[in-house]
């Protein structure tokens, strides 16, 4: 029920914040989505959509940080291992 | 799909699982709060990648599952009226009430329609001025902005034939109910990323402090969930109990402000009955006084009544993480998706449905 999926804003209609609608593409399938809750989102941005409403704009840097996290902790792990060997 | 596929790579999942294994020195019990996460865990076998002793228990994070029988019966009563077009997300149609489900009402000629968004129901009300259109507003905080907007639109349009049957539930009070139960085994939580997308996570900070329990706001893809588990176990191993945000690509600490403002205007916090769990104070949303005219229970004058739930269904224990679905004697036999005894077997996010679909046999102990 809380399923929400990321999609890319292709076009935007309406200027008034509550009435702002966008065409959002989900891997090529387009749907009309309310952009009322993401006034900061523009064409080309990715948004998380739930039952026809965009709930957030995806932060690209944070999206990449998930992989950074993995690398960072792997490095930490290796460091600890090295220290182990030195001791 | 971008922002989905890249978090599903097997190699990365294995690397993350390795990190978890190296970190873990003793057994831990974690609970994921969202049914979407439950499905990912069971579907991708994430629990099987975890080191021995780390157990994932499945939380109450399926709004369909926790909607009480009383409300299903009210939905059925409303949907059976000839003047009503009853609209709902598809999941609700097969949830058993005390006698029947909504699908049976439809089969007997009731006008029950599945909609994708609550605003579709508002459109139906506009197109059918001589009918009463009711939307079954089920959901956690994630769905509240959409339902609030539907009411707001209906009031702007001056619609007198639109109303909501509200069954909204809130996550933090349910967490507190789980943590204060004497049966509780949960030592750390994965909070639901989309609930927090709307509400932020400031509400979770006092819970983490009070119960000394780490809470990691977590996404839904396999890598997200493994990373949430990693952060949670890291805190446990280090003796910390804080709120961390794994799903920062969507979740900001303060959440979505315009959405929260609209929710606060249309709804108010009410006590709510949770199926199989009982009443939890401050754990639901009902319509605010200003928008009380859009309340279907009021419009149709339905009285409260208490109904016995199926004695065979242990959904309450499953939803609180005390029992796993396959520990239910009815699982897969008397209760299956064709003939469900309880809502967790119906909903696409219910734990029983996930186990039925992906894991008919219990996983052997490591
Ligand atoms: S398997 Fe069926 S009867 Fe058992 S707890 Fe789940 S929904 Fe209820």
XYZ file of C-alpha atoms in Angstrom, chain A residues 7-86:
80
model
C 9.641 8.352 -12.231
C 10.947 11.188 -14.364
C 8.981 14.394 -14.941
C 8.471 14.850 -18.690
C 6.189 17.888 -18.692
C 4.352 20.180 -16.267
C 0.930 21.857 -16.549
C -0.462 24.554 -14.323
C 1.363 27.068 -12.195
C -0.735 27.214 -9.079
C 0.977 24.910 -6.547
C -2.108 22.821 -5.613
C -3.132 22.331 -9.225
C 0.310 21.515 -10.627
C 0.169 18.322 -12.691
C 2.963 16.583 -14.522
C 3.425 13.779 -17.004
C 5.769 11.357 -15.293
C 7.517 8.517 -17.083
C 8.030 5.207 -15.299
C 10.508 3.428 -17.511
C 8.646 4.641 -20.608
C 5.072 4.360 -19.321
C 3.609 7.818 -18.734
C 1.040 8.814 -16.132
C -0.447 12.065 -14.969
C 0.819 12.851 -11.485
C -0.015 15.642 -9.054
C 3.034 17.751 -8.254
C 1.191 19.703 -5.536
C 3.515 18.459 -2.799
C 6.799 18.958 -4.668
C 6.810 22.653 -5.640
C 10.607 22.464 -6.077
C 10.493 19.745 -8.768
C 11.151 20.618 -12.417
C 11.106 18.895 -15.772
C 13.832 16.236 -15.866
C 13.759 15.631 -12.111
C 12.940 12.240 -10.661
C 10.153 12.067 -8.115
C 8.807 9.323 -5.852
C 5.150 8.752 -6.763
C 2.439 7.178 -4.598
C -1.230 6.817 -5.701
C -0.921 9.620 -8.226
C 0.994 12.076 -6.041
C 4.691 12.923 -6.089
C 5.902 12.833 -2.476
C 9.535 13.822 -2.883
C 12.142 14.839 -5.386
C 14.996 12.343 -5.525
C 18.299 13.780 -4.367
C 20.826 12.526 -6.917
C 23.853 12.872 -4.675
C 22.163 10.913 -1.890
C 21.144 8.271 -4.414
C 24.813 7.722 -5.272
C 25.848 7.770 -1.620
C 24.230 4.372 -1.128
C 27.093 2.904 -3.163
C 29.604 5.184 -1.459
C 28.450 3.769 1.873
C 29.262 0.272 0.723
C 32.747 1.263 -0.437
C 33.448 3.283 2.694
C 32.626 0.444 5.049
C 34.510 -2.094 2.972
C 37.565 0.117 3.209
C 37.130 0.470 6.959
C 36.882 -3.276 7.210
C 40.085 -3.782 5.252
C 41.886 -1.226 7.375
C 40.901 -3.060 10.509
C 42.072 -6.289 8.977
C 45.453 -4.748 8.112
C 45.849 -3.425 11.623
C 45.067 -6.876 12.866
C 47.846 -8.328 10.773
C 50.343 -5.651 11.842
